[in-house]
């Protein structure tokens, strides 16, 4: 375990001494079952019930013998994070505040589109990084999510959307984007375990082509994720000069632009249809000039890429403003003229504070408000 992983490790989650089966890799699940004196194929049946059927109670698992079910129930649970609050945006976006076993909270967001839907999943409580434009980065409470808490978000979404087993057509949850709270590549082991479970064909079965990992640029883990997971990569770039990127994204001091772009160039399997996405938040007077756009074109030379221009989403006390619409358009035009796709990301769910960079803000404010009410003076 890396030093970061050890310092921010999630607590061991035992439910009255019973271990959660969610979040165990197939190998670990099989080892538990074999440890009970059962044949390994029982683990496969169990996997099917948990990740294909969405069963939450051993009693439902009718292909297993009564005796085996009883022994499972003595030792294990199948437990997801609890839904504390659900908010529905007028545009169909849904945000859930989830409560974890130790009382910590995270948010996840479902963004429906006509023929598909993405679930924006969190990887940490808060974030250890402190990008200046991001509200998640201002939170003090931080820990990594366990594999169970990461894949558990996908399972809660399927519960809420009524998609067990997932319908062959018209699914509401087709894609996973690791773009919620936290830096996923600072929680690599748990993330990798969770995504391998989500990709498994005999369970949740969301393929690597439908999963996008967003990172602020943790270079060594980008290389690892490329080799071991092969999911789509999104890089939060936001600046084209080291001097500016150092200021707005402190991680740049550790992994500067040249190293980051070299890792992107080496990311496997990229081609015209599977490009690397570069996220670029448009900050007024900071990174929105035509010179920035031209420098961006140069920087991305030779990388199959797409640039998502994200209008800055404000939050209370934020030190920036969103760029003017005309400047965003001009920026997009320069990229398009250089044959780089540059959609301006539509802001979704802003009425419920579910947009990029806004997660957790509402719930944290509520907590602060209620704790100050409880301890006057
Ligand atoms: N930590 C990862 C995953 C979070 S993804 C990362 O940074 O990539 C969330 C995306 O929203 C990132 O691209 C982030 O830079 C962007 N973002 C953060 N704050 C924002 C804000 N206030 N307005 C718009 N986008 C923001
Ligand atoms: Fe963390 Fe990403 Fe926010 Fe930066 S933008 S503080 S890496 S969540």
Tab-separated table of C-alpha atoms and ligand atoms in Angstrom, residues 120-121 123-124 126-127 129 131-137 177-185 213-217 234-238 249 278-283 308 310-315 318 320 345 347 355-359, ligand 1:
chain	number	residue	atom	x	y	z
A	120	UNK	CA	-20.880	10.212	-12.125
A	121	UNK	CA	-19.170	8.258	-9.350
A	123	UNK	CA	-13.746	7.963	-5.431
A	124	UNK	CA	-12.966	9.795	-2.181
A	126	UNK	CA	-13.452	15.168	-0.337
A	127	UNK	CA	-10.138	15.412	-2.190
A	129	UNK	CA	-5.773	18.051	-3.925
A	131	UNK	CA	-7.442	22.895	-7.333
A	132	UNK	CA	-8.450	26.486	-6.829
A	133	UNK	CA	-11.610	26.392	-8.953
A	134	UNK	CA	-13.046	23.231	-7.357
A	135	UNK	CA	-15.329	23.169	-4.358
A	136	UNK	CA	-14.551	19.543	-3.516
A	137	UNK	CA	-10.931	20.620	-3.015
A	177	UNK	CA	-17.664	8.412	-15.361
A	178	UNK	CA	-15.206	8.649	-12.473
A	179	UNK	CA	-15.788	12.382	-12.227
A	180	UNK	CA	-17.405	12.776	-8.840
A	181	UNK	CA	-15.671	13.792	-5.651
A	182	UNK	CA	-12.021	12.948	-5.263
A	183	UNK	CA	-8.979	12.069	-7.330
A	184	UNK	CA	-9.498	8.453	-8.451
A	185	UNK	CA	-5.828	7.835	-9.155
A	213	UNK	CA	-11.598	7.835	-15.648
A	214	UNK	CA	-10.977	11.515	-15.003
A	215	UNK	CA	-7.729	12.590	-13.415
A	216	UNK	CA	-6.006	15.801	-12.533
A	217	UNK	CA	-2.813	14.163	-13.847
A	234	UNK	CA	-10.100	12.145	-19.336
A	235	UNK	CA	-7.464	14.586	-18.172
A	236	UNK	CA	-8.322	17.779	-16.332
A	237	UNK	CA	-5.937	20.108	-18.108
A	238	UNK	CA	-7.338	23.600	-17.556
A	249	UNK	CA	-3.740	22.950	-9.955
A	278	UNK	CA	-9.097	16.939	-22.116
A	279	UNK	CA	-11.265	18.879	-19.730
A	280	UNK	CA	-10.800	22.611	-19.759
A	281	UNK	CA	-12.746	24.790	-17.344
A	282	UNK	CA	-13.288	28.262	-18.788
A	283	UNK	CA	-12.186	30.892	-16.267
A	308	UNK	CA	-14.489	19.385	-23.307
A	310	UNK	CA	-16.605	23.340	-19.232
A	311	UNK	CA	-18.192	26.641	-18.285
A	312	UNK	CA	-16.981	27.353	-14.743
A	313	UNK	CA	-19.659	26.476	-12.207
A	314	UNK	CA	-19.597	28.961	-9.374
A	315	UNK	CA	-19.824	28.068	-5.693
A	318	UNK	CA	-15.117	30.842	-5.446
A	320	UNK	CA	-13.180	32.906	-10.297
A	345	UNK	CA	-20.312	20.942	-21.950
A	347	UNK	CA	-24.321	22.385	-17.476
A	355	UNK	CA	-22.715	20.230	-11.818
A	356	UNK	CA	-18.954	19.659	-12.197
A	357	UNK	CA	-16.978	20.910	-9.233
A	358	UNK	CA	-20.037	21.541	-7.085
A	359	UNK	CA	-20.397	18.167	-5.399
B	1	LIG	N1	-10.367	14.718	-9.483
B	1	LIG	C1	-10.645	14.335	-10.810
B	1	LIG	C2	-12.076	13.914	-10.974
B	1	LIG	C3	-13.097	15.002	-10.727
B	1	LIG	S1	-13.797	15.314	-12.266
B	1	LIG	C4	-10.267	15.445	-11.760
B	1	LIG	O1	-9.994	16.530	-11.291
B	1	LIG	O2	-10.222	15.183	-12.948
B	1	LIG	C5	-14.523	16.818	-12.068
B	1	LIG	C6	-14.226	17.739	-13.235
B	1	LIG	O3	-14.838	18.978	-12.951
B	1	LIG	C7	-12.732	18.012	-13.387
B	1	LIG	O4	-12.377	18.193	-14.723
B	1	LIG	C8	-12.614	19.316	-12.634
B	1	LIG	O5	-11.457	19.986	-12.990
B	1	LIG	C9	-13.863	20.020	-13.032
B	1	LIG	N2	-14.261	21.099	-12.135
B	1	LIG	C10	-13.881	21.269	-10.846
B	1	LIG	N3	-14.438	22.392	-10.348
B	1	LIG	C11	-15.188	22.923	-11.334
B	1	LIG	C12	-16.036	24.062	-11.406
B	1	LIG	N4	-16.223	24.850	-10.360
B	1	LIG	N5	-16.643	24.318	-12.576
B	1	LIG	C13	-16.505	23.475	-13.626
B	1	LIG	N6	-15.739	22.371	-13.605
B	1	LIG	C14	-15.069	22.103	-12.472
